PDB file of C-alpha atoms in Angstrom:
ATOM      1  CA  MET N   1      16.394 -82.369  82.139  1.00 42.00           C
ATOM      2  CA  ASN N   2      15.218 -78.986  80.199  1.00 41.00           C
ATOM      3  CA  VAL N   3      18.018 -79.897  77.435  1.00 40.00           C
ATOM      4  CA  ILE N   4      17.489 -83.538  77.388  1.00 44.00           C
ATOM      5  CA  ALA N   5      13.602 -83.365  77.315  1.00 42.00           C
ATOM      6  CA  GLY N   6      14.142 -80.702  74.169  1.00 40.00           C
ATOM      7  CA  LYS N   7      16.498 -83.205  72.375  1.00 42.00           C
ATOM      8  CA  ARG N   8      14.107 -85.718  72.822  1.00 41.00           C
ATOM      9  CA  LEU N   9      11.529 -84.331  71.314  1.00 36.00           C
ATOM     10  CA  LYS N  10      13.254 -83.089  68.660  1.00 38.00           C
ATOM     11  CA  LEU N  11      14.850 -86.447  68.040  1.00 38.00           C
ATOM     12  CA  TRP N  12      10.562 -87.564  67.202  1.00 40.00           C
ATOM     13  CA  SER N  13      10.660 -84.691  64.597  1.00 38.00           C
ATOM     14  CA  GLY N  14      13.436 -86.358  63.075  1.00 47.00           C
ATOM     15  CA  SER N  15      12.738 -89.444  63.710  1.00 46.00           C
ATOM     16  CA  GLY N  16       9.510 -88.470  61.547  1.00 69.00           C
ATOM     17  CA  LYS N  17      11.312 -87.853  58.152  1.00 77.00           C
ATOM     18  CA  THR N  18      13.120 -91.254  58.355  1.00 77.00           C
ATOM     19  CA  GLU N  19       9.518 -92.988  59.016  1.00 85.00           C
ATOM     20  CA  ILE N  20       8.445 -91.843  56.213  1.00 87.00           C
ATOM     21  CA  PHE N  21      11.871 -92.172  53.943  1.00 84.00           C
ATOM     22  CA  LEU N  22      11.379 -95.806  55.324  1.00 86.00           C
ATOM     23  CA  ALA N  23       7.835 -95.817  54.300  1.00 90.00           C
ATOM     24  CA  ALA N  24       8.456 -94.488  50.879  1.00 90.00           C
ATOM     25  CA  VAL N  25      11.078 -96.962  50.171  1.00 87.00           C
ATOM     26  CA  LEU N  26       9.032-100.085  51.154  1.00 90.00           C
ATOM     27  CA  LEU N  27       6.746 -99.136  48.887  1.00 93.00           C
ATOM     28  CA  VAL N  28       9.043 -98.385  45.474  1.00 91.00           C
ATOM     29  CA  LEU N  29      10.914-102.071  46.529  1.00 90.00           C
ATOM     30  CA  PHE N  30       6.935-103.864  46.234  1.00 93.00           C
ATOM     31  CA  VAL N  31       5.992-101.580  43.484  1.00 93.00           C
ATOM     32  CA  VAL N  32       9.651-103.672  41.942  1.00 91.00           C
ATOM     33  CA  PHE N  33       9.348-106.444  43.147  1.00 91.00           C
ATOM     34  CA  GLY N  34       5.753-106.985  42.609  1.00 92.00           C
ATOM     35  CA  THR N  35       6.142-105.435  38.961  1.00 91.00           C
ATOM     36  CA  LEU N  36       9.689-108.259  38.946  1.00 90.00           C
ATOM     37  CA  SER N  37       7.135-111.383  40.406  1.00 89.00           C
ATOM     38  CA  PRO N  38       4.206-112.341  39.899  1.00 90.00           C
ATOM     39  CA  VAL N  39       4.086-114.572  43.363  1.00 91.00           C
ATOM     40  CA  PHE N  40       5.325-111.914  44.865  1.00 91.00           C
ATOM     41  CA  LEU N  41       2.095-108.789  45.620  1.00 90.00           C
ATOM     42  CA  THR N  42       0.275-112.418  46.219  1.00 92.00           C
ATOM     43  CA  THR N  43      -1.459-112.764  49.732  1.00 91.00           C
ATOM     44  CA  PHE N  44      -0.215-116.047  50.518  1.00 90.00           C
ATOM     45  CA  ASN N  45       3.817-114.291  49.843  1.00 91.00           C
ATOM     46  CA  LEU N  46       2.982-112.009  51.834  1.00 92.00           C
ATOM     47  CA  MET N  47       1.266-113.734  55.151  1.00 92.00           C
ATOM     48  CA  ASN N  48       4.673-115.509  54.516  1.00 91.00           C
ATOM     49  CA  LEU N  49       7.137-112.251  54.865  1.00 92.00           C
ATOM     50  CA  LEU N  50       4.176-111.024  58.400  1.00 92.00           C
ATOM     51  CA  ARG N  51       5.996-114.149  58.955  1.00 90.00           C
ATOM     52  CA  GLN N  52       8.957-114.411  58.419  1.00 89.00           C
ATOM     53  CA  THR N  53       9.448-110.709  60.156  1.00 93.00           C
ATOM     54  CA  ALA N  54       7.751-110.970  63.191  1.00 94.00           C
ATOM     55  CA  ILE N  55       9.843-112.302  65.375  1.00 94.00           C
ATOM     56  CA  VAL N  56      13.371-110.565  63.659  1.00 94.00           C
ATOM     57  CA  GLY N  57      11.236-107.515  65.000  1.00 95.00           C
ATOM     58  CA  VAL N  58      10.343-108.187  68.240  1.00 96.00           C
ATOM     59  CA  VAL N  59      13.912-109.355  68.865  1.00 96.00           C
ATOM     60  CA  THR N  60      14.462-105.564  67.079  1.00 95.00           C
ATOM     61  CA  ILE N  61      12.043-104.045  69.778  1.00 96.00           C
ATOM     62  CA  GLY N  62      14.341-104.915  72.397  1.00 95.00           C
ATOM     63  CA  MET N  63      17.561-103.904  70.921  1.00 95.00           C
ATOM     64  CA  VAL N  64      15.796-100.673  69.612  1.00 95.00           C
ATOM     65  CA  PHE N  65      15.493 -99.594  73.256  1.00 96.00           C
ATOM     66  CA  VAL N  66      19.787-101.020  74.166  1.00 96.00           C
ATOM     67  CA  ILE N  67      20.888 -98.949  71.399  1.00 95.00           C
ATOM     68  CA  ILE N  68      18.834 -95.509  72.858  1.00 94.00           C
ATOM     69  CA  SER N  69      20.747 -96.166  75.957  1.00 93.00           C
ATOM     70  CA  SER N  70      23.815 -96.581  74.168  1.00 91.00           C
ATOM     71  CA  GLY N  71      24.567 -99.705  74.312  1.00 93.00           C
ATOM     72  CA  ILE N  72      24.565-102.609  71.972  1.00 94.00           C
ATOM     73  CA  ASP N  73      23.204-106.468  73.174  1.00 95.00           C
ATOM     74  CA  LEU N  74      25.239-109.570  70.907  1.00 95.00           C
ATOM     75  CA  SER N  75      23.270-112.133  73.324  1.00 95.00           C
ATOM     76  CA  VAL N  76      20.007-111.742  71.588  1.00 95.00           C
ATOM     77  CA  GLY N  77      20.033-114.616  69.276  1.00 94.00           C
ATOM     78  CA  SER N  78      21.241-116.790  72.063  1.00 96.00           C
ATOM     79  CA  VAL N  79      18.956-115.322  73.836  1.00 97.00           C
ATOM     80  CA  VAL N  80      16.098-116.636  71.766  1.00 96.00           C
ATOM     81  CA  GLY N  81      18.132-120.104  71.371  1.00 95.00           C
ATOM     82  CA  PHE N  82      17.640-120.573  74.939  1.00 96.00           C
ATOM     83  CA  SER N  83      13.763-119.348  75.319  1.00 96.00           C
ATOM     84  CA  GLY N  84      13.273-121.812  72.770  1.00 95.00           C
ATOM     85  CA  VAL N  85      14.645-125.114  74.314  1.00 96.00           C
ATOM     86  CA  ILE N  86      13.887-124.003  77.110  1.00 96.00           C
ATOM     87  CA  THR N  87      10.060-123.727  75.996  1.00 96.00           C
ATOM     88  CA  ALA N  88      10.159-127.031  74.367  1.00 95.00           C
ATOM     89  CA  THR N  89      11.921-128.516  77.512  1.00 95.00           C
ATOM     90  CA  ALA N  90       9.517-127.673  79.664  1.00 95.00           C
ATOM     91  CA  LEU N  91       6.936-129.151  76.855  1.00 95.00           C
ATOM     92  CA  VAL N  92       8.205-132.273  76.406  1.00 94.00           C
ATOM     93  CA  ALA N  93       8.509-133.294  80.280  1.00 92.00           C
ATOM     94  CA  GLY N  94       4.464-132.172  80.533  1.00 92.00           C
ATOM     95  CA  VAL N  95       4.190-128.726  81.822  1.00 94.00           C
ATOM     96  CA  PRO N  96       1.063-126.946  80.821  1.00 95.00           C
ATOM     97  CA  ILE N  97       1.188-123.873  78.157  1.00 94.00           C
ATOM     98  CA  PRO N  98       1.186-121.171  79.867  1.00 95.00           C
ATOM     99  CA  LEU N  99       3.788-122.421  82.075  1.00 96.00           C
ATOM    100  CA  ALA N 100       6.481-123.038  80.237  1.00 96.00           C
ATOM    101  CA  ILE N 101       6.281-119.992  78.586  1.00 96.00           C
ATOM    102  CA  LEU N 102       6.395-118.511  81.936  1.00 97.00           C
ATOM    103  CA  ALA N 103       9.421-120.005  82.880  1.00 96.00           C
ATOM    104  CA  ALA N 104      11.553-119.312  79.192  1.00 96.00           C
ATOM    105  CA  VAL N 105      10.377-115.406  79.939  1.00 97.00           C
ATOM    106  CA  SER N 106      11.575-115.558  83.691  1.00 96.00           C
ATOM    107  CA  LEU N 107      14.598-116.780  83.225  1.00 96.00           C
ATOM    108  CA  SER N 108      15.502-114.839  79.767  1.00 96.00           C
ATOM    109  CA  ALA N 109      14.604-111.980  81.947  1.00 97.00           C
ATOM    110  CA  LEU N 110      16.907-112.805  84.751  1.00 97.00           C
ATOM    111  CA  VAL N 111      19.926-113.285  81.695  1.00 96.00           C
ATOM    112  CA  GLY N 112      19.330-109.575  81.007  1.00 96.00           C
ATOM    113  CA  LEU N 113      19.518-108.752  84.547  1.00 97.00           C
ATOM    114  CA  VAL N 114      22.860-109.926  84.436  1.00 96.00           C
ATOM    115  CA  ASN N 115      24.052-108.400  82.073  1.00 96.00           C
ATOM    116  CA  GLY N 116      23.112-105.038  83.390  1.00 95.00           C
ATOM    117  CA  VAL N 117      24.820-105.863  86.772  1.00 96.00           C
ATOM    118  CA  LEU N 118      27.900-106.594  84.649  1.00 96.00           C
ATOM    119  CA  ILE N 119      27.093-103.160  82.284  1.00 95.00           C
ATOM    120  CA  TYR N 120      26.462-100.838  85.432  1.00 93.00           C
ATOM    121  CA  ASP N 121      27.697-102.441  88.403  1.00 94.00           C
ATOM    122  CA  GLY N 122      30.904-103.871  86.799  1.00 94.00           C
ATOM    123  CA  LYS N 123      31.993-101.340  84.262  1.00 94.00           C
ATOM    124  CA  VAL N 124      32.366-104.356  81.745  1.00 95.00           C
ATOM    125  CA  PRO N 125      31.529-101.961  77.908  1.00 95.00           C
ATOM    126  CA  PRO N 126      28.053-103.801  76.760  1.00 94.00           C
ATOM    127  CA  PHE N 127      29.507-105.082  73.924  1.00 93.00           C
ATOM    128  CA  ILE N 128      32.501-107.556  76.338  1.00 96.00           C
ATOM    129  CA  ALA N 129      29.167-108.278  78.265  1.00 96.00           C
ATOM    130  CA  THR N 130      27.133-109.688  76.048  1.00 96.00           C
ATOM    131  CA  LEU N 131      29.365-111.389  74.241  1.00 95.00           C
ATOM    132  CA  GLY N 132      30.338-113.118  77.229  1.00 95.00           C
ATOM    133  CA  THR N 133      26.660-113.678  77.619  1.00 95.00           C
ATOM    134  CA  MET N 134      25.991-114.674  74.267  1.00 95.00           C
ATOM    135  CA  ALA N 135      29.271-117.513  74.249  1.00 95.00           C
ATOM    136  CA  VAL N 136      28.222-118.970  77.697  1.00 96.00           C
ATOM    137  CA  LEU N 137      24.670-119.532  76.554  1.00 95.00           C
ATOM    138  CA  ARG N 138      24.806-121.221  73.896  1.00 94.00           C
ATOM    139  CA  ALA N 139      26.969-123.533  75.279  1.00 95.00           C
ATOM    140  CA  VAL N 140      24.300-124.156  77.848  1.00 95.00           C
ATOM    141  CA  ILE N 141      22.220-124.600  74.979  1.00 95.00           C
ATOM    142  CA  MET N 142      24.489-127.072  73.886  1.00 94.00           C
ATOM    143  CA  LEU N 143      24.701-128.639  77.654  1.00 93.00           C
ATOM    144  CA  ILE N 144      20.961-128.730  78.133  1.00 92.00           C
ATOM    145  CA  THR N 145      20.170-130.162  74.362  1.00 91.00           C
ATOM    146  CA  GLY N 146      23.105-132.422  73.662  1.00 89.00           C
ATOM    147  CA  ALA N 147      23.359-130.568  70.543  1.00 87.00           C
ATOM    148  CA  GLN N 148      20.301-132.254  69.111  1.00 91.00           C
ATOM    149  CA  MET N 149      16.726-130.540  68.509  1.00 93.00           C
ATOM    150  CA  ILE N 150      13.956-131.089  70.490  1.00 91.00           C
ATOM    151  CA  SER N 151      10.452-131.723  68.390  1.00 88.00           C
ATOM    152  CA  GLY N 152       6.493-133.903  69.866  1.00 88.00           C
ATOM    153  CA  LEU N 153       5.691-130.487  70.877  1.00 92.00           C
ATOM    154  CA  PRO N 154       2.046-130.602  71.674  1.00 92.00           C
ATOM    155  CA  ARG N 155      -0.459-129.835  68.646  1.00 91.00           C
ATOM    156  CA  GLU N 156      -1.651-126.672  70.826  1.00 91.00           C
ATOM    157  CA  PHE N 157       1.494-124.997  71.327  1.00 92.00           C
ATOM    158  CA  LEU N 158       1.994-125.287  67.759  1.00 92.00           C
ATOM    159  CA  VAL N 159      -1.063-123.561  66.751  1.00 90.00           C
ATOM    160  CA  ILE N 160       0.042-120.276  67.619  1.00 88.00           C
ATOM    161  CA  ALA N 161       2.499-120.049  64.289  1.00 87.00           C
ATOM    162  CA  GLN N 162       0.055-121.153  62.531  1.00 86.00           C
ATOM    163  CA  ALA N 163      -3.703-119.158  62.650  1.00 87.00           C
ATOM    164  CA  SER N 164      -4.590-115.673  62.060  1.00 86.00           C
ATOM    165  CA  LEU N 165      -6.756-113.334  63.342  1.00 87.00           C
ATOM    166  CA  PHE N 166      -9.043-111.573  61.062  1.00 84.00           C
ATOM    167  CA  GLY N 167      -6.958-113.026  58.173  1.00 84.00           C
ATOM    168  CA  ILE N 168      -3.011-111.654  59.718  1.00 88.00           C
ATOM    169  CA  PRO N 169      -1.151-114.014  61.089  1.00 92.00           C
ATOM    170  CA  ILE N 170      -0.917-114.754  64.869  1.00 93.00           C
ATOM    171  CA  LEU N 171       2.835-113.686  64.277  1.00 94.00           C
ATOM    172  CA  ALA N 172       1.960-110.824  63.077  1.00 94.00           C
ATOM    173  CA  VAL N 173      -0.150-109.859  65.688  1.00 95.00           C
ATOM    174  CA  VAL N 174       2.050-109.885  68.315  1.00 95.00           C
ATOM    175  CA  TRP N 175       5.022-108.241  66.635  1.00 96.00           C
ATOM    176  CA  ILE N 176       2.474-105.478  66.020  1.00 95.00           C
ATOM    177  CA  ALA N 177       1.261-105.562  69.833  1.00 96.00           C
ATOM    178  CA  LEU N 178       4.913-105.146  70.901  1.00 96.00           C
ATOM    179  CA  THR N 179       5.432-102.776  68.748  1.00 96.00           C
ATOM    180  CA  VAL N 180       2.902-100.219  69.850  1.00 96.00           C
ATOM    181  CA  VAL N 181       3.198-101.224  74.291  1.00 96.00           C
ATOM    182  CA  ALA N 182       6.611-100.818  73.446  1.00 95.00           C
ATOM    183  CA  PHE N 183       6.108 -97.300  71.789  1.00 94.00           C
ATOM    184  CA  LEU N 184       3.996 -96.344  74.263  1.00 95.00           C
ATOM    185  CA  VAL N 185       6.227 -97.253  76.817  1.00 93.00           C
ATOM    186  CA  ILE N 186       9.170 -94.926  75.816  1.00 91.00           C
ATOM    187  CA  ARG N 187       6.595 -91.716  75.035  1.00 89.00           C
ATOM    188  CA  THR N 188       4.269 -91.673  78.131  1.00 91.00           C
ATOM    189  CA  THR N 189       6.227 -93.586  80.764  1.00 92.00           C
ATOM    190  CA  VAL N 190       8.684 -92.008  82.763  1.00 93.00           C
ATOM    191  CA  PHE N 191      11.208 -95.551  82.115  1.00 93.00           C
ATOM    192  CA  GLY N 192      11.041 -94.423  78.430  1.00 91.00           C
ATOM    193  CA  ARG N 193      12.239 -90.657  79.133  1.00 91.00           C
ATOM    194  CA  SER N 194      15.193 -91.938  81.527  1.00 93.00           C
ATOM    195  CA  ILE N 195      16.008 -94.442  77.752  1.00 94.00           C
ATOM    196  CA  PHE N 196      16.646 -91.306  76.154  1.00 92.00           C
ATOM    197  CA  ALA N 197      17.930 -89.343  78.981  1.00 92.00           C
ATOM    198  CA  TYR N 198      20.917 -92.465  80.095  1.00 92.00           C
ATOM    199  CA  GLY N 199      21.224 -92.613  76.671  1.00 90.00           C
ATOM    200  CA  SER N 200      22.238 -88.940  75.572  1.00 88.00           C
ATOM    201  CA  ASN N 201      23.997 -87.927  78.367  1.00 86.00           C
ATOM    202  CA  LYS N 202      24.649 -90.184  81.311  1.00 85.00           C
ATOM    203  CA  GLU N 203      26.024 -87.897  84.159  1.00 85.00           C
ATOM    204  CA  ALA N 204      22.796 -85.093  83.203  1.00 87.00           C
ATOM    205  CA  ALA N 205      20.483 -87.910  83.945  1.00 85.00           C
ATOM    206  CA  ARG N 206      22.044 -89.130  87.253  1.00 86.00           C
ATOM    207  CA  LEU N 207      22.536 -85.606  88.409  1.00 84.00           C
ATOM    208  CA  SER N 208      19.132 -85.108  87.490  1.00 86.00           C
ATOM    209  CA  GLY N 209      17.807 -87.415  89.717  1.00 86.00           C
ATOM    210  CA  ILE N 210      17.053 -90.498  87.406  1.00 88.00           C
ATOM    211  CA  ASN N 211      18.280 -93.850  88.960  1.00 91.00           C
ATOM    212  CA  VAL N 212      20.815 -94.922  86.559  1.00 91.00           C
ATOM    213  CA  ARG N 213      20.859 -98.425  87.659  1.00 92.00           C
ATOM    214  CA  HIS N 214      17.659 -99.558  87.873  1.00 94.00           C
ATOM    215  CA  THR N 215      17.038 -97.708  84.114  1.00 94.00           C
ATOM    216  CA  LEU N 216      20.222-100.299  82.502  1.00 94.00           C
ATOM    217  CA  TYR N 217      18.689-102.882  84.757  1.00 96.00           C
ATOM    218  CA  GLY N 218      15.339-102.434  82.973  1.00 95.00           C
ATOM    219  CA  VAL N 219      16.938-102.092  79.040  1.00 96.00           C
ATOM    220  CA  TYR N 220      18.916-105.329  79.121  1.00 97.00           C
ATOM    221  CA  MET N 221      15.972-107.392  81.199  1.00 97.00           C
ATOM    222  CA  TYR N 222      12.895-105.663  78.306  1.00 97.00           C
ATOM    223  CA  SER N 223      15.586-106.571  75.263  1.00 96.00           C
ATOM    224  CA  ALA N 224      15.974-110.304  77.204  1.00 97.00           C
ATOM    225  CA  VAL N 225      12.160-110.593  77.511  1.00 97.00           C
ATOM    226  CA  MET N 226      10.947-109.448  73.406  1.00 97.00           C
ATOM    227  CA  CYS N 227      14.024-112.059  72.780  1.00 97.00           C
ATOM    228  CA  ALA N 228      12.105-114.346  74.511  1.00 97.00           C
ATOM    229  CA  ILE N 229       9.286-114.119  73.130  1.00 97.00           C
ATOM    230  CA  ALA N 230      10.445-114.630  70.244  1.00 96.00           C
ATOM    231  CA  GLY N 231      12.062-117.383  71.100  1.00 95.00           C
ATOM    232  CA  VAL N 232       8.655-118.630  71.355  1.00 96.00           C
ATOM    233  CA  LEU N 233       7.427-118.268  68.478  1.00 95.00           C
ATOM    234  CA  LEU N 234      10.361-119.577  66.674  1.00 95.00           C
ATOM    235  CA  THR N 235       9.921-122.204  68.181  1.00 95.00           C
ATOM    236  CA  ALA N 236       5.870-122.572  67.489  1.00 94.00           C
ATOM    237  CA  ARG N 237       7.127-121.868  64.105  1.00 93.00           C
ATOM    238  CA  LEU N 238      10.051-124.363  63.492  1.00 91.00           C
ATOM    239  CA  SER N 239       7.754-126.665  65.080  1.00 90.00           C
ATOM    240  CA  SER N 240      10.573-127.695  67.086  1.00 91.00           C
ATOM    241  CA  ALA N 241      14.193-126.248  69.172  1.00 91.00           C
ATOM    242  CA  THR N 242      17.488-126.074  67.356  1.00 91.00           C
ATOM    243  CA  PRO N 243      20.564-125.377  69.525  1.00 90.00           C
ATOM    244  CA  THR N 244      21.682-122.693  65.902  1.00 91.00           C
ATOM    245  CA  ALA N 245      18.016-121.071  66.768  1.00 91.00           C
ATOM    246  CA  GLY N 246      18.962-117.210  66.936  1.00 88.00           C
ATOM    247  CA  SER N 247      21.760-117.658  65.270  1.00 89.00           C
ATOM    248  CA  GLY N 248      22.404-114.276  63.046  1.00 86.00           C
ATOM    249  CA  PHE N 249      19.513-112.334  64.782  1.00 91.00           C
ATOM    250  CA  GLU N 250      22.469-109.923  66.760  1.00 91.00           C
ATOM    251  CA  LEU N 251      23.203-108.706  63.352  1.00 88.00           C
ATOM    252  CA  ASP N 252      19.300-108.140  61.714  1.00 89.00           C
ATOM    253  CA  ALA N 253      18.467-106.555  64.775  1.00 92.00           C
ATOM    254  CA  ILE N 254      20.744-103.979  64.558  1.00 91.00           C
ATOM    255  CA  ALA N 255      20.490-103.492  60.768  1.00 88.00           C
ATOM    256  CA  ALA N 256      16.445-102.948  61.460  1.00 91.00           C
ATOM    257  CA  ALA N 257      17.728-100.555  64.767  1.00 91.00           C
ATOM    258  CA  VAL N 258      20.340 -98.559  62.726  1.00 89.00           C
ATOM    259  CA  VAL N 259      18.280 -98.311  59.311  1.00 87.00           C
ATOM    260  CA  GLY N 260      14.999 -97.448  61.283  1.00 87.00           C
ATOM    261  CA  GLY N 261      16.691 -94.253  62.323  1.00 84.00           C
ATOM    262  CA  ALA N 262      18.237 -95.052  65.751  1.00 87.00           C
ATOM    263  CA  SER N 263      21.451 -93.733  66.619  1.00 84.00           C
ATOM    264  CA  LEU N 264      24.940 -96.384  67.953  1.00 83.00           C
ATOM    265  CA  SER N 265      26.221 -93.146  69.916  1.00 83.00           C
ATOM    266  CA  GLY N 266      22.606 -93.373  71.744  1.00 84.00           C
ATOM    267  CA  GLY N 267      19.701 -91.055  72.612  1.00 86.00           C
ATOM    268  CA  GLU N 268      17.674 -91.546  69.389  1.00 86.00           C
ATOM    269  CA  GLY N 269      16.148 -94.105  68.702  1.00 87.00           C
ATOM    270  CA  SER N 270      12.613 -95.342  66.802  1.00 88.00           C
ATOM    271  CA  ILE N 271      10.233 -97.890  67.743  1.00 92.00           C
ATOM    272  CA  LEU N 272       7.850 -98.086  64.594  1.00 92.00           C
ATOM    273  CA  GLY N 273      11.126 -96.550  62.446  1.00 90.00           C
ATOM    274  CA  ALA N 274      13.344-100.053  63.852  1.00 92.00           C
ATOM    275  CA  PHE N 275       9.268-101.890  62.346  1.00 94.00           C
ATOM    276  CA  LEU N 276       9.866-100.171  59.164  1.00 93.00           C
ATOM    277  CA  GLY N 277      13.622-101.175  59.240  1.00 91.00           C
ATOM    278  CA  ALA N 278      12.773-104.343  59.884  1.00 92.00           C
ATOM    279  CA  LEU N 279       9.483-105.282  57.301  1.00 93.00           C
ATOM    280  CA  MET N 280      12.168-103.473  54.524  1.00 90.00           C
ATOM    281  CA  MET N 281      15.557-105.656  55.680  1.00 88.00           C
ATOM    282  CA  SER N 282      12.378-109.389  55.333  1.00 90.00           C
ATOM    283  CA  THR N 283      11.156-107.579  51.715  1.00 91.00           C
ATOM    284  CA  LEU N 284      14.407-107.438  50.082  1.00 89.00           C
ATOM    285  CA  ARG N 285      15.668-110.924  50.898  1.00 88.00           C
ATOM    286  CA  GLN N 286      12.424-112.587  50.176  1.00 89.00           C
ATOM    287  CA  GLY N 287      12.184-110.227  47.384  1.00 90.00           C
ATOM    288  CA  GLY N 288      15.655-110.484  46.200  1.00 87.00           C
ATOM    289  CA  THR N 289      15.163-114.667  46.135  1.00 87.00           C
ATOM    290  CA  LEU N 290      11.950-114.484  44.685  1.00 89.00           C
ATOM    291  CA  ILE N 291      13.749-112.552  41.752  1.00 87.00           C
ATOM    292  CA  GLY N 292      16.619-115.278  41.447  1.00 85.00           C
ATOM    293  CA  LEU N 293      19.172-112.476  42.937  1.00 81.00           C
ATOM    294  CA  ASN N 294      21.975-113.916  43.932  1.00 80.00           C
ATOM    295  CA  SER N 295      22.299-114.507  48.285  1.00 78.00           C
ATOM    296  CA  PHE N 296      25.739-112.675  47.782  1.00 82.00           C
ATOM    297  CA  ILE N 297      24.609-110.039  46.387  1.00 84.00           C
ATOM    298  CA  MET N 298      21.656-108.948  48.770  1.00 79.00           C
ATOM    299  CA  GLU N 299      24.018-109.380  51.804  1.00 79.00           C
ATOM    300  CA  ILE N 300      26.553-106.190  50.164  1.00 86.00           C
ATOM    301  CA  ILE N 301      22.728-104.439  49.611  1.00 81.00           C
ATOM    302  CA  ILE N 302      21.371-105.056  53.087  1.00 78.00           C
ATOM    303  CA  GLY N 303      25.139-104.205  54.196  1.00 81.00           C
ATOM    304  CA  SER N 304      25.808-101.041  52.513  1.00 83.00           C
ATOM    305  CA  LEU N 305      22.237-100.211  53.313  1.00 77.00           C
ATOM    306  CA  ILE N 306      23.798-100.748  57.248  1.00 77.00           C
ATOM    307  CA  VAL N 307      27.133 -98.780  56.987  1.00 82.00           C
ATOM    308  CA  VAL N 308      25.435 -95.220  54.514  1.00 80.00           C
ATOM    309  CA  ALA N 309      22.642 -94.971  57.912  1.00 74.00           C
ATOM    310  CA  VAL N 310      24.994 -94.566  60.419  1.00 74.00           C
ATOM    311  CA  LEU N 311      26.925 -92.576  57.642  1.00 79.00           C
ATOM    312  CA  LEU N 312      24.163 -90.084  57.323  1.00 73.00           C
ATOM    313  CA  ASP N 313      23.846 -90.282  61.334  1.00 67.00           C
ATOM    314  CA  GLN N 314      27.362 -88.932  61.281  1.00 69.00           C
ATOM    315  CA  VAL N 315      26.864 -86.735  59.160  1.00 72.00           C
ATOM    316  CA  ARG N 316      23.741 -84.813  60.504  1.00 65.00           C
ATOM    317  CA  LYS N 317      25.500 -84.977  64.239  1.00 62.00           C
ATOM    318  CA  ARG N 318      28.488 -83.471  62.608  1.00 67.00           C
ATOM    319  CA  ARG N 319      26.491 -80.682  61.060  1.00 65.00           C
ATOM    320  CA  GLY N 320      24.029 -80.200  64.322  1.00 56.00           C
ATOM    321  CA  GLY N 321      27.344 -79.932  66.473  1.00 53.00           C
ATOM    322  CA  GLN N 322      28.740 -76.739  63.844  1.00 52.00           C
ATOM    323  CA  THR N 323      25.190 -75.160  63.942  1.00 48.00           C
ATOM    324  CA  ARG N 324      25.386 -74.868  67.414  1.00 47.00           C
TER     325      ARG N 324
END
């Protein structure tokens, strides 16, 4: 267990460098886009950037937990859409807002539990298990909605996406608050330490007395709950629930987590890094749009960033192995 703990402490020292680097890159991007576009640094645009990033940012929090555990969750986008549809359906039926949100979060957590059971008890690889869940949920969404948008949501619910707190959009406030909570969970709880231990060495974690089953269940349920909250926020922002909501979020979340320092081989990851990674991805997309950069070129740049981040991680691991 001491070896695992030592690796975890080393992780936080290393990931600090990643976070500083990402913060520096973000500063450069803000200067470049602010110079090339007179609109980019306006208050309206910056608040809009926070609103756009917040939803994917919340999903990324859950994805970081999964990746640290050496897993992957391809169902996050579908869970976002599922949560939005459950929330909207309940609200249109006259269910009070708190109960509608609770129903969406609870059912989504159940989806996360199913993922955990498939992976731990069923020994299904995370990629296959969550890919199957993704497909099933999309079909369920289509059945519930009849492939139609659900609108007519109460004004009190839509305020979630429109209101601000001290000038900061509520969407961003929720994202920041959840980031702080996740950071504390990772750094100060037994569950957080267990995730790192499990992702670093499954057998060593089991032999050290960690409840591997509960840890894995918790990881995928945590991810699903984050997606459920993101689905509620997205529904409020769009003023409706659409069958395709959340599509592609899995790729954005994985990209933000990896760029933020998470290792796909498990055992390493940073909540703050994921926060900055999500913000950097959104900044690139929005800044590129404002300066008229071709969207296909922008996707090439973002895809290249992901590949470079993974390559650097592999190089670092090989060097670390040689050093030992």
